[in-house]
Short mmCIF file of C-alpha atoms in Angstrom, two decimals:
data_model
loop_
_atom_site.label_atom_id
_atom_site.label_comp_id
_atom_site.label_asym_id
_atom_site.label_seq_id
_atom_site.Cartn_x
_atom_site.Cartn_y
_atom_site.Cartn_z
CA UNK N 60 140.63 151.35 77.21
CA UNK N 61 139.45 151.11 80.75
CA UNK N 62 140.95 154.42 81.57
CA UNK N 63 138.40 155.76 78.84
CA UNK N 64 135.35 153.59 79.88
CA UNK N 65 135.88 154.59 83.53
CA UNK N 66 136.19 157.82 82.71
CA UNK N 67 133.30 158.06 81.10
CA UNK N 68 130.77 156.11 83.34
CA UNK N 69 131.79 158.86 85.78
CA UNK N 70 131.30 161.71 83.19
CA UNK N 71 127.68 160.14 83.19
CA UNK N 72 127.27 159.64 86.79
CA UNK N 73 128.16 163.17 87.19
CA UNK N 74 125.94 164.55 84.66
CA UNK N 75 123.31 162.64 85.30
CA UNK N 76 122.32 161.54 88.95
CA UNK N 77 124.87 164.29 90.76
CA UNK N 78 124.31 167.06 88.04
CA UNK N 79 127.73 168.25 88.91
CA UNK N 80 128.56 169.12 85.25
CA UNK N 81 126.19 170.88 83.15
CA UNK N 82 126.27 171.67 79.12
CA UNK N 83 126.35 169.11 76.35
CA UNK N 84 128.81 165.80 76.10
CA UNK N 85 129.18 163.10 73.77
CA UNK N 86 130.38 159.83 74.93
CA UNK N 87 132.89 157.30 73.51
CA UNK N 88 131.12 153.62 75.16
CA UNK N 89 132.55 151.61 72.79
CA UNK N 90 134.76 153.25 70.56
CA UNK N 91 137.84 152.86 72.85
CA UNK N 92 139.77 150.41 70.77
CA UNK N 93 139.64 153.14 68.01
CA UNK N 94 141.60 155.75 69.50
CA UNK N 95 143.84 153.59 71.75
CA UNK N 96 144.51 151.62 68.57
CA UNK N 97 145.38 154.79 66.59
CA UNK N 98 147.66 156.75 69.41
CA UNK N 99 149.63 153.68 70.30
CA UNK N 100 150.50 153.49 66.67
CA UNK N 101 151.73 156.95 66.16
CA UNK N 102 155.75 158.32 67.27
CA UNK N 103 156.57 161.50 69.37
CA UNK N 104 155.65 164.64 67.28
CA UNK N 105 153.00 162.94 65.27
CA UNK N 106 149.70 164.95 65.86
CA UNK N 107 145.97 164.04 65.77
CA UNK N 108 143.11 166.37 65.56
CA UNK N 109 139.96 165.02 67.57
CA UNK N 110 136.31 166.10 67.50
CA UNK N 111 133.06 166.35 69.37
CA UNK N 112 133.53 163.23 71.04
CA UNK N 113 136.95 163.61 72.20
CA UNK N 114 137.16 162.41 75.58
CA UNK N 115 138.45 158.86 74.39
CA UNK N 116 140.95 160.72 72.49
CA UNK N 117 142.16 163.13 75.25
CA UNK N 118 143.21 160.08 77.22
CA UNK N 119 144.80 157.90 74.60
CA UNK N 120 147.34 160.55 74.12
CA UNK N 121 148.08 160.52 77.50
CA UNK N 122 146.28 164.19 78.27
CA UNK N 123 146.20 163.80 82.15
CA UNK N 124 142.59 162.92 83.77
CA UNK N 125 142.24 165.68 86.43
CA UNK N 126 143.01 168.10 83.19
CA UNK N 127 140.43 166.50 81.24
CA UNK N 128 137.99 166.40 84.46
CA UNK N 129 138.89 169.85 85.15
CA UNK N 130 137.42 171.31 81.89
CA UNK N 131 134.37 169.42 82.11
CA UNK N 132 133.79 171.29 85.14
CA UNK N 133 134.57 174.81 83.32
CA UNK N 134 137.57 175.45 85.84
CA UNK N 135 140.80 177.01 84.88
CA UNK N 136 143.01 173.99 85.57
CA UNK N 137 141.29 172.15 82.57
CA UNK N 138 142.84 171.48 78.86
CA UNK N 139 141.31 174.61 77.89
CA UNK N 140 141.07 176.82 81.26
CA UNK N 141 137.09 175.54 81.20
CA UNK N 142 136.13 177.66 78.26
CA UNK N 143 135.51 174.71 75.77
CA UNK N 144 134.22 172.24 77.54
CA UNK N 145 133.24 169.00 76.78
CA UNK N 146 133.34 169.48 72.91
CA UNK N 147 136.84 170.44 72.99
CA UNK N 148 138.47 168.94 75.63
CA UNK N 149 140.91 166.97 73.55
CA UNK N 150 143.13 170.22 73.10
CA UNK N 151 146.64 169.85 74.52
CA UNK N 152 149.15 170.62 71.07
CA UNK N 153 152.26 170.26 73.68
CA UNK N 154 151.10 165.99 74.11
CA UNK N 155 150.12 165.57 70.62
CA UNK N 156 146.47 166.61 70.22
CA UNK N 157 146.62 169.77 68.17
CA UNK N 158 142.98 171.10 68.00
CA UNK N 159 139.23 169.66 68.64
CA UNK N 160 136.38 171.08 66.46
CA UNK N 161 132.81 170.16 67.69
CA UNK N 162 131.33 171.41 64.09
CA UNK N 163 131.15 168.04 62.14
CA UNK N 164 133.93 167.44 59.47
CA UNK N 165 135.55 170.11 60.06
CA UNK N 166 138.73 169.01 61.84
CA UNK N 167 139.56 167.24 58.35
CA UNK N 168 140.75 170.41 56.21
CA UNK N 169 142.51 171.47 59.78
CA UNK N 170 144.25 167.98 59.13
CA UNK N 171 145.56 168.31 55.54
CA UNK N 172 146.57 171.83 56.05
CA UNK N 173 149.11 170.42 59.29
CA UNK N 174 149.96 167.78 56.77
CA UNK N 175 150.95 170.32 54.25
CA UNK N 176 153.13 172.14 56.77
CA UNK N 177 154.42 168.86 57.21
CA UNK N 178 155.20 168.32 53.51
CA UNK N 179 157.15 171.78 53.63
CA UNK N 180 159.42 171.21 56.36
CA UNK N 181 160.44 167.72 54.61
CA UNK N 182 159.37 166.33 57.92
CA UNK N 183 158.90 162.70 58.46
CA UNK N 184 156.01 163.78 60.75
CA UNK N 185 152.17 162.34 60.72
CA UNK N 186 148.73 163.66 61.30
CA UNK N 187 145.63 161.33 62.11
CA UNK N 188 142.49 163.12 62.24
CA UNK N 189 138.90 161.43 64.10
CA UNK N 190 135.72 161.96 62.33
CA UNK N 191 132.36 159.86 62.34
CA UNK N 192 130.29 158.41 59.54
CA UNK N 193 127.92 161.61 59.29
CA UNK N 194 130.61 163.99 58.49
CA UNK N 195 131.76 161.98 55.03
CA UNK N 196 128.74 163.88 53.50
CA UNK N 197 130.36 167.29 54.38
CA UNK N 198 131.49 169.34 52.27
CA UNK N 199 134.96 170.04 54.12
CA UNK N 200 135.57 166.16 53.66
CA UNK N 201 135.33 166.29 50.39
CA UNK N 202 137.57 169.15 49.40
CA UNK N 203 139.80 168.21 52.00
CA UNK N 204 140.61 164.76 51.33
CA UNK N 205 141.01 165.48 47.28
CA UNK N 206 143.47 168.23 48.27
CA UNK N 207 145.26 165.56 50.51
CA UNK N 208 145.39 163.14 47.55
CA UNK N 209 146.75 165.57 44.58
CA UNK N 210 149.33 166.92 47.38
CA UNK N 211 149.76 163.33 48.50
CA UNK N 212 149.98 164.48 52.40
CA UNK N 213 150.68 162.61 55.39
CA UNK N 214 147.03 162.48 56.89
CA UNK N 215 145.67 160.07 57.96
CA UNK N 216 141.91 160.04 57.77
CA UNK N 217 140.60 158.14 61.02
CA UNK N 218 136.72 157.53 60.28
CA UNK N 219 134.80 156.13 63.73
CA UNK N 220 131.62 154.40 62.01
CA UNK N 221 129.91 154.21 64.91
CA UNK N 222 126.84 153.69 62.64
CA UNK N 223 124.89 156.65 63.65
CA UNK N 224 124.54 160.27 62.54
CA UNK N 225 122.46 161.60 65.61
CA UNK N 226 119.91 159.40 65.29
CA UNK N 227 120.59 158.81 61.56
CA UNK N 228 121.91 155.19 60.43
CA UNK N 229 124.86 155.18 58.35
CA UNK N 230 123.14 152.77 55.91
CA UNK N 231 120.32 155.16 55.19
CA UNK N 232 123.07 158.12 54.47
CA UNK N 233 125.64 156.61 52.81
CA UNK N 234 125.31 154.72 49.32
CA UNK N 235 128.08 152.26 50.03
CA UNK N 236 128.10 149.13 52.31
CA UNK N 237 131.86 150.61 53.27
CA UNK N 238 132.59 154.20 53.40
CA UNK N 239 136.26 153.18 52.85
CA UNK N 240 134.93 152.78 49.29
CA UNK N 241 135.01 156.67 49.14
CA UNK N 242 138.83 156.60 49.12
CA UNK N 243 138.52 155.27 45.16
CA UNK N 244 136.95 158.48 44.19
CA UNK N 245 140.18 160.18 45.32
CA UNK N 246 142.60 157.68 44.12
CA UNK N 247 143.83 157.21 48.04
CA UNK N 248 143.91 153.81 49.49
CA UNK N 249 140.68 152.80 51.64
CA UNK N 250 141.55 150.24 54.90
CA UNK N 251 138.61 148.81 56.38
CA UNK N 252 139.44 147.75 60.21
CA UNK N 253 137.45 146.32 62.91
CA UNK N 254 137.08 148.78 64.86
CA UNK N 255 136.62 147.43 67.97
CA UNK N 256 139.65 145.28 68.08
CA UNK N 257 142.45 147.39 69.48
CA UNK N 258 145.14 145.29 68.02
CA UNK N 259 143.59 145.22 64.82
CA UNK N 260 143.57 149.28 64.59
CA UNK N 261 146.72 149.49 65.88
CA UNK N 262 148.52 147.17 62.93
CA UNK N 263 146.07 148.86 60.37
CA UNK N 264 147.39 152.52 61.54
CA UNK N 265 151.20 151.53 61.93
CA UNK N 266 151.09 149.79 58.42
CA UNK N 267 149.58 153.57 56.93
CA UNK N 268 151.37 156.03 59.03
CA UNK N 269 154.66 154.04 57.78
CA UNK N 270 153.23 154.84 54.28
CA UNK N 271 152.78 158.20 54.95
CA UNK N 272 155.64 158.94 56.39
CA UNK N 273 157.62 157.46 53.41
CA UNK N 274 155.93 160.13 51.23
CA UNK N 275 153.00 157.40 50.17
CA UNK N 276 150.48 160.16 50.96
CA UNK N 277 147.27 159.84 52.94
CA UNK N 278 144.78 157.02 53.78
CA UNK N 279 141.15 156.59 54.43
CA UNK N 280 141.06 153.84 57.50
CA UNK N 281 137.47 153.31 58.23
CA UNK N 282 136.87 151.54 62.22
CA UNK N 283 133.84 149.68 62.02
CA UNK N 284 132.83 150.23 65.85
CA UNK N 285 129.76 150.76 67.70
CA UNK N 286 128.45 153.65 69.65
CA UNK N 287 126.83 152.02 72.57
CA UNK N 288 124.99 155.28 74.03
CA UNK N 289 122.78 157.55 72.58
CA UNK N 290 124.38 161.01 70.49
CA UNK N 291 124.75 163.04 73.07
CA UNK N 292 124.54 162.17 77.06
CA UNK N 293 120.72 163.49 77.43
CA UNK N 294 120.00 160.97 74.52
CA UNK N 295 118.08 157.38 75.44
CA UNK N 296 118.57 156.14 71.72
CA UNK N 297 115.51 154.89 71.96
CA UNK N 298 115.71 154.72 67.58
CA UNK N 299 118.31 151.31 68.11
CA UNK N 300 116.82 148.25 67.78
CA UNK N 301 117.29 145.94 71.00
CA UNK N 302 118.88 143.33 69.14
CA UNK N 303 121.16 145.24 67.44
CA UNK N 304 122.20 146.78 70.50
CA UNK N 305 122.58 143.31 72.26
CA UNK N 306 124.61 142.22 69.52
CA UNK N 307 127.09 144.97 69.77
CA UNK N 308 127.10 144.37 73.74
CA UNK N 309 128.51 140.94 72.78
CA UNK N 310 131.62 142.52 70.59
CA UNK N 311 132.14 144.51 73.61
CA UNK N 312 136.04 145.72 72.69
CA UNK N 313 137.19 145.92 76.43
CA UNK N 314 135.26 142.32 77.64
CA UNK N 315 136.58 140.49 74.72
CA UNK N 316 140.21 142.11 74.93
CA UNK N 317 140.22 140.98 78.74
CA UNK N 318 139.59 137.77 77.76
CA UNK N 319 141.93 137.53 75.71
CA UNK N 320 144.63 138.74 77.54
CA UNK N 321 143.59 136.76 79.97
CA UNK N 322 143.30 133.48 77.71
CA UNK N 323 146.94 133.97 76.58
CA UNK N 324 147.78 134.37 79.95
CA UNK N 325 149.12 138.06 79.37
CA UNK N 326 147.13 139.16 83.11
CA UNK N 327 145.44 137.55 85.55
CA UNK N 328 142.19 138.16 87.28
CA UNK N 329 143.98 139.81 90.16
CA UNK N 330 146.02 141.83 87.33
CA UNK N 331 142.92 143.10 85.61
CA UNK N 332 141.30 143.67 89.37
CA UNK N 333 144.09 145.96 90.59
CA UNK N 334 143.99 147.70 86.78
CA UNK N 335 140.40 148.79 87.77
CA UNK N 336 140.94 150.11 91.33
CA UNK N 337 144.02 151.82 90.25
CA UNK N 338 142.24 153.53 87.45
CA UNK N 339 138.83 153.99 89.89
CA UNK N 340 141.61 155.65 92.49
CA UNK N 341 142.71 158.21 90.22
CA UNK N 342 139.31 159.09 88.79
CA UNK N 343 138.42 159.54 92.50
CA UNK N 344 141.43 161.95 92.64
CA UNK N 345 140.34 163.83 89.71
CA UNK N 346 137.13 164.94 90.63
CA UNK N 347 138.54 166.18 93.84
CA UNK N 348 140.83 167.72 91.70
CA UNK N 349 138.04 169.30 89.01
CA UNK N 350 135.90 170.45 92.29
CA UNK N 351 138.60 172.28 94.06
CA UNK N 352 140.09 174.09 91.29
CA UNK N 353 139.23 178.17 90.78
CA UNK N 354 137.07 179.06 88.09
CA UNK N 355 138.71 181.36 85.16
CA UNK N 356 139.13 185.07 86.77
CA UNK N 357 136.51 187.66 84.55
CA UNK N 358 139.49 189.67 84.05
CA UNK N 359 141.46 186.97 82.70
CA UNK N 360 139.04 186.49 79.77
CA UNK N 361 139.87 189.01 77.35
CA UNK N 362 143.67 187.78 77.18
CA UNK N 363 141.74 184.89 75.01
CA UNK N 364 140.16 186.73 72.55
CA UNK N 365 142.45 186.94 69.20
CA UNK N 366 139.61 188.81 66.80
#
């Protein structure tokens, strides 16, 4: 989780006082638990698809940093030789993370159809896919996930209720006081999880992916997390209330998971301390890494295009 939160403060460092990467980006402050949670729970040759705000994702599963650097910065050493950018950084099918969509909702039907495949090859295998609160009003949700219930695939349907749509509370969108409730319209289980409890998401998701992989068929698991930045990087959020925000601060997944390790006497102080300037070395090392690398060659281009 600090991997992800360094990671990021640098993304915005970068963007924003050094304006050394340019286009748009979508943060994960505060959502780490979620995919750490979820990846640590899932075996070798499980997949997960990931979304516009993937850069949490691309990390939990392990996708090296000066990769995921690299295409931030466009260059050809990135996840996706710096033609997709931030938005679909989280592609790397050969360490688990088969696809990224930044169109909402629509990495869900991606999902069920892997799942299917999975169904036909009498495979044991998993699929988790990430999605926010705004894209259970798509339509690809909802034809997705009642095609993953009469099938009764091995999805897993990850929803990040980060409360916000944009700038668009879930509350104000949504009908339900938990979108897990959705799940009874499909006659699939709904898990509600706290979302910013990494321990927590990662006995929810081991306790479903079990299920699916036993042939018990797909799962609605709805984090309730936080996003603690605005939609997108150029966004001030300025629509949050302050105490709302401070009370989110306070459930702060990677502060109160340091504590605890620390309480239980899992790490020290001088453990966490040489964590952080381990993690702060190889960010260092990445961006070297992302601002020495070639760009993709012109010519190169057209071996990329498949219609």
């Amino acid at each position: 989780m600090m991997e992800i939160r360094f990671f990021e403060e640098k993304v915005e460092e970068l963007y924003l006082m050094k304006g050394l990467i340019t286009g748009p980006a979508h943060l994960y402050f505060g959502e780490e638990a979620v995919a750490v949670g979820v990846a640590s729970a899932l075996k070798e040759g499980d997949l997960i698809i990931s979304n516009h705000r993937g850069h949490g994702h691309a990390l939990a599963k392990d996708i090296p940093m000066k990769e995921v650097m690299a295409e931030l910065f466009g260059k050809a050493t990135g996840t996706c030789k710096g033609l997709g950018g931030s938005m679909h950084v989280a592609i790397s099918p050969e360490r688990g993370s088969l696809f990224a969509s930044a169109i909402v909702g629509s990495g869900i039907p991606i999902a069920v159809g892997v799942a299917l495949a999975f169904k036909y090859e009498k495979s044991d295998r998993v699929i988790a896919v990430f999605f926010g609160d705004g894209a259970v009003n798509t339509g690809a949700f909802h034809e997705a996930v009642n095609m993953a219930a009469i099938w009764n695939l091995p999805v897993i349907l990850v929803c990040e209720n980060n409360m916000y749509a944009i700038g668009m509370k879930a509350e104000k969108a949504v009908a339900l006081k938990n979108l897990a409730e959705r799940a009874l319209g499909y006659g699939i289980p709904g898990v509600i999880v706290d979302g910013n409890n990494p321990i927590a998401v990662w006995l929810a998701t081991k306790e479903v992916v079990e299920k699916a992989r036993k042939g018990c068929g797909p799962t609605f698991l709805e984090c309730k997390t936080y996003r603690l930045k605005g939609h997108g990087i150029y966004d001030q959020a300025r629509y949050r209330l302050r105490d709302e925000v401070e009370a989110w601060l306070k459930k702060d997944p990677i502060i109160n998971f340091k504590k605890n390790l620390i309480g239980l006497n899992v790490l020290s102080e001088s453990d966490v301390k040489a964590i952080e300037e381990e993690i702060k070395s190889e960010l260092e090392e990445a961006v070297a890494f992302a601002q020495n690398s070639p760009i993709l060659p012109f010519e190169e281009l057209k071996n990329y295009v498949y219609a």
